[in-house]
């Protein structure tokens, strides 16, 4: 690779990383061309950019990115490396885990997600369990809607309840004066003679 080609390659990596919030470096070594192609196709469907890179060029590109110190990841840049950049925090981890149901690779080397570094394949499950922004928003909306749905349901059922209570109370109110009137009249006639 000539010096100019290296400069171009570093710039391409920098362009990928520039505003990336989710960066994974995986080991695809051992995947044949068909499996590697299948992995890339699945990544494309999930809006994950995958680029096989030279470790030295990846490190140089990361060193030139302002605002993020990727140095914690550098120790994992050995052997074959594939750079994965995504919008959703757990998407690359889920892709790797799903792909590993059939294959030994890819293996997670390191990741930068939500301003935190994860080094080593043992962090894959933790990365899979990270909720995406959309999942978090969905859960929050669900939590907010739950009390609102109960209130709406109560309000929708309230007119029926009020009418039922009014119907129950109305006959009792009507019967009470009718029954108590003769008793009151009897009491007043009994009291009147004794008063004389």
Tab-separated table of C-alpha atoms in Angstrom:
chain	number	residue	atom	x	y	z
A	1	UNK	CA	0.000	0.000	0.000
A	2	UNK	CA	1.495	3.348	-1.037
A	3	UNK	CA	1.634	6.353	1.251
A	4	UNK	CA	-1.164	8.054	-0.727
A	5	UNK	CA	-3.352	4.955	-0.460
A	6	UNK	CA	-2.777	4.895	3.291
A	7	UNK	CA	-3.786	8.564	3.570
A	8	UNK	CA	-6.980	7.835	1.607
A	9	UNK	CA	-7.732	4.739	3.727
A	10	UNK	CA	-7.212	6.669	6.976
A	11	UNK	CA	-9.501	9.439	5.727
A	12	UNK	CA	-12.230	6.899	4.858
A	13	UNK	CA	-12.032	5.449	8.370
A	14	UNK	CA	-12.093	8.941	9.887
A	15	UNK	CA	-15.196	9.786	7.848
A	16	UNK	CA	-16.910	6.693	9.249
A	17	UNK	CA	-15.905	7.522	12.823
A	18	UNK	CA	-16.336	11.291	12.778
A	19	UNK	CA	-19.754	11.580	14.442
A	20	UNK	CA	-20.176	7.933	15.416
A	21	UNK	CA	-21.677	7.238	18.845
A	22	UNK	CA	-21.583	3.445	18.408
A	23	UNK	CA	-18.279	1.876	17.303
A	24	UNK	CA	-17.459	-1.828	17.448
A	25	UNK	CA	-14.289	-3.623	16.377
A	26	UNK	CA	-14.810	-7.310	15.671
A	27	UNK	CA	-12.696	-10.251	14.572
A	28	UNK	CA	-14.065	-11.843	11.395
A	29	UNK	CA	-11.022	-14.085	10.936
A	30	UNK	CA	-12.065	-17.607	10.010
A	31	UNK	CA	-15.221	-16.636	8.113
A	32	UNK	CA	-14.991	-17.739	4.498
A	33	UNK	CA	-16.012	-15.395	1.684
A	34	UNK	CA	-19.652	-16.596	1.614
A	35	UNK	CA	-20.120	-16.276	5.384
A	36	UNK	CA	-18.346	-12.937	5.466
A	37	UNK	CA	-20.604	-11.720	2.654
A	38	UNK	CA	-23.675	-12.974	4.532
A	39	UNK	CA	-22.529	-11.122	7.669
A	40	UNK	CA	-22.105	-7.887	5.695
A	41	UNK	CA	-25.526	-8.331	4.061
A	42	UNK	CA	-27.226	-8.757	7.450
A	43	UNK	CA	-25.348	-5.735	8.785
A	44	UNK	CA	-26.481	-3.648	5.813
A	45	UNK	CA	-30.127	-4.625	6.460
A	46	UNK	CA	-29.755	-3.386	10.050
A	47	UNK	CA	-28.113	-0.115	8.997
A	48	UNK	CA	-24.696	-1.145	10.362
A	49	UNK	CA	-21.647	-0.103	8.340
A	50	UNK	CA	-18.921	-2.757	8.237
A	51	UNK	CA	-15.407	-2.122	6.949
A	52	UNK	CA	-12.468	-4.521	7.189
A	53	UNK	CA	-9.478	-2.386	8.141
A	54	UNK	CA	-5.779	-2.626	8.843
A	55	UNK	CA	-5.138	-2.225	12.554
A	56	UNK	CA	-2.408	0.412	12.156
A	57	UNK	CA	-4.618	2.525	9.870
A	58	UNK	CA	-7.590	2.191	12.222
A	59	UNK	CA	-5.461	3.319	15.147
A	60	UNK	CA	-4.077	6.303	13.209
A	61	UNK	CA	-7.588	7.315	12.142
A	62	UNK	CA	-8.876	7.052	15.718
A	63	UNK	CA	-5.965	9.122	17.014
A	64	UNK	CA	-7.019	11.920	14.650
A	65	UNK	CA	-10.652	12.026	15.847
A	66	UNK	CA	-11.340	15.054	18.037
A	67	UNK	CA	-13.375	14.698	21.208
A	68	UNK	CA	-12.926	10.954	21.832
A	69	UNK	CA	-9.820	9.163	23.106
A	70	UNK	CA	-10.089	5.666	21.611
A	71	UNK	CA	-6.764	4.540	23.127
A	72	UNK	CA	-8.489	1.968	25.400
A	73	UNK	CA	-9.400	0.003	22.275
A	74	UNK	CA	-5.921	-0.035	20.706
A	75	UNK	CA	-4.680	-3.080	22.640
A	76	UNK	CA	-7.363	-5.200	20.915
A	77	UNK	CA	-6.194	-4.286	17.396
A	78	UNK	CA	-4.507	-7.570	16.549
A	79	UNK	CA	-5.165	-9.909	13.653
A	80	UNK	CA	-8.125	-9.364	11.356
A	81	UNK	CA	-10.289	-6.369	12.344
A	82	UNK	CA	-13.673	-5.249	11.095
A	83	UNK	CA	-14.929	-1.815	12.048
A	84	UNK	CA	-18.677	-1.650	12.705
A	85	UNK	CA	-20.474	1.678	13.020
A	86	UNK	CA	-24.170	1.943	13.861
A	87	UNK	CA	-26.862	4.305	15.141
A	88	UNK	CA	-28.409	1.799	17.567
A	89	UNK	CA	-26.227	0.933	20.570
A	90	UNK	CA	-26.969	-2.784	20.729
A	91	UNK	CA	-27.472	-3.550	17.006
A	92	UNK	CA	-23.900	-4.735	16.251
A	93	UNK	CA	-23.825	-6.833	19.449
A	94	UNK	CA	-27.130	-8.494	18.527
A	95	UNK	CA	-25.859	-9.139	14.992
A	96	UNK	CA	-22.657	-10.743	16.301
A	97	UNK	CA	-24.565	-12.859	18.817
A	98	UNK	CA	-27.137	-14.011	16.240
A	99	UNK	CA	-24.415	-14.857	13.734
A	100	UNK	CA	-22.554	-16.860	16.381
A	101	UNK	CA	-25.484	-19.217	16.778
A	102	UNK	CA	-24.127	-20.940	13.655
A	103	UNK	CA	-20.461	-19.847	13.607
A	104	UNK	CA	-17.587	-19.370	16.057
A	105	UNK	CA	-16.889	-15.887	14.732
A	106	UNK	CA	-17.217	-12.943	14.672
A	107	UNK	CA	-15.757	-12.191	18.063
A	108	UNK	CA	-16.013	-8.820	19.748
A	109	UNK	CA	-12.647	-7.160	20.240
A	110	UNK	CA	-13.812	-3.851	21.695
A	111	UNK	CA	-16.592	-1.298	21.492
A	112	UNK	CA	-17.333	2.344	22.217
A	113	UNK	CA	-21.010	2.772	23.117
A	114	UNK	CA	-22.733	5.642	24.931
A	115	UNK	CA	-19.367	7.182	25.839
A	116	UNK	CA	-18.202	3.937	27.496
A	117	UNK	CA	-15.524	1.483	26.356
A	118	UNK	CA	-16.055	-2.284	26.388
A	119	UNK	CA	-12.930	-4.385	25.865
A	120	UNK	CA	-13.150	-8.109	25.192
A	121	UNK	CA	-15.683	-10.611	23.896
A	122	UNK	CA	-16.941	-11.227	27.444
A	123	UNK	CA	-18.814	-7.884	27.186
A	124	UNK	CA	-21.037	-9.064	24.330
A	125	UNK	CA	-24.023	-9.964	26.538
A	126	UNK	CA	-23.819	-6.627	28.351
A	127	UNK	CA	-23.832	-4.828	24.998
A	128	UNK	CA	-26.790	-6.870	23.734
A	129	UNK	CA	-28.804	-5.853	26.810
A	130	UNK	CA	-28.227	-2.111	26.276
A	131	UNK	CA	-31.526	-0.585	25.283
A	132	UNK	CA	-31.646	1.449	22.119
A	133	UNK	CA	-33.013	4.979	22.148
A	134	UNK	CA	-36.169	3.753	20.408
A	135	UNK	CA	-36.667	0.971	22.976
A	136	UNK	CA	-36.203	3.417	25.856
A	137	UNK	CA	-38.654	5.882	24.337
A	138	UNK	CA	-41.140	3.047	23.769
A	139	UNK	CA	-40.871	1.956	27.403
A	140	UNK	CA	-41.260	5.516	28.672
A	141	UNK	CA	-44.297	6.074	26.465
A	142	UNK	CA	-45.737	2.785	27.708
A	143	UNK	CA	-45.213	3.833	31.326
A	144	UNK	CA	-46.753	7.235	30.686
A	145	UNK	CA	-49.703	5.804	28.782
A	146	UNK	CA	-50.564	3.219	31.418
A	147	UNK	CA	-51.983	5.685	34.008
A	148	UNK	CA	-53.594	7.730	31.247
A	149	UNK	CA	-55.294	4.609	29.876
A	150	UNK	CA	-56.613	3.784	33.353
A	151	UNK	CA	-58.005	7.309	33.753
A	152	UNK	CA	-59.608	7.212	30.293
A	153	UNK	CA	-61.067	3.790	31.025
A	154	UNK	CA	-62.436	4.995	34.348
A	155	UNK	CA	-63.937	8.069	32.721
A	156	UNK	CA	-65.511	5.972	29.986
A	157	UNK	CA	-67.021	3.609	32.571
A	158	UNK	CA	-67.999	6.357	35.018
A	159	UNK	CA	-71.273	7.444	33.342
A	160	UNK	CA	-72.510	3.849	33.503
A	161	UNK	CA	-71.478	3.588	37.143
A	162	UNK	CA	-73.108	6.902	38.082
A	163	UNK	CA	-76.327	5.925	36.311
A	164	UNK	CA	-76.342	2.522	38.029
A	165	UNK	CA	-75.797	4.119	41.447
A	166	UNK	CA	-78.479	6.721	40.723
A	167	UNK	CA	-80.952	3.972	39.796
A	168	UNK	CA	-80.105	2.041	42.977
A	169	UNK	CA	-80.378	5.132	45.146
A	170	UNK	CA	-83.546	6.535	43.542
A	171	UNK	CA	-85.959	3.704	44.567
A	172	UNK	CA	-84.559	3.692	48.096
A	173	UNK	CA	-85.159	7.430	48.414
A	174	UNK	CA	-88.721	7.109	47.110
A	175	UNK	CA	-89.562	4.192	49.433
A	176	UNK	CA	-88.178	5.815	52.545
A	177	UNK	CA	-90.590	8.801	52.679
A	178	UNK	CA	-93.585	6.591	51.802
A	179	UNK	CA	-92.847	4.075	54.554
A	180	UNK	CA	-91.890	6.604	57.172
A	181	UNK	CA	-94.930	8.855	56.545
A	182	UNK	CA	-97.551	6.447	57.987
A	183	UNK	CA	-95.285	5.657	60.934
A	184	UNK	CA	-94.799	9.348	61.582
A	185	UNK	CA	-98.577	9.904	61.397
A	186	UNK	CA	-99.193	7.031	63.816
A	187	UNK	CA	-96.599	8.357	66.224
A	188	UNK	CA	-98.110	11.846	66.134
A	189	UNK	CA	-101.644	10.514	66.849
A	190	UNK	CA	-100.348	8.362	69.685
A	191	UNK	CA	-98.496	11.289	71.198
A	192	UNK	CA	-101.422	13.683	70.822
A	193	UNK	CA	-103.816	11.786	73.138
A	194	UNK	CA	-101.160	11.259	75.793
A	195	UNK	CA	-100.368	14.961	75.660
A	196	UNK	CA	-104.013	15.714	76.576
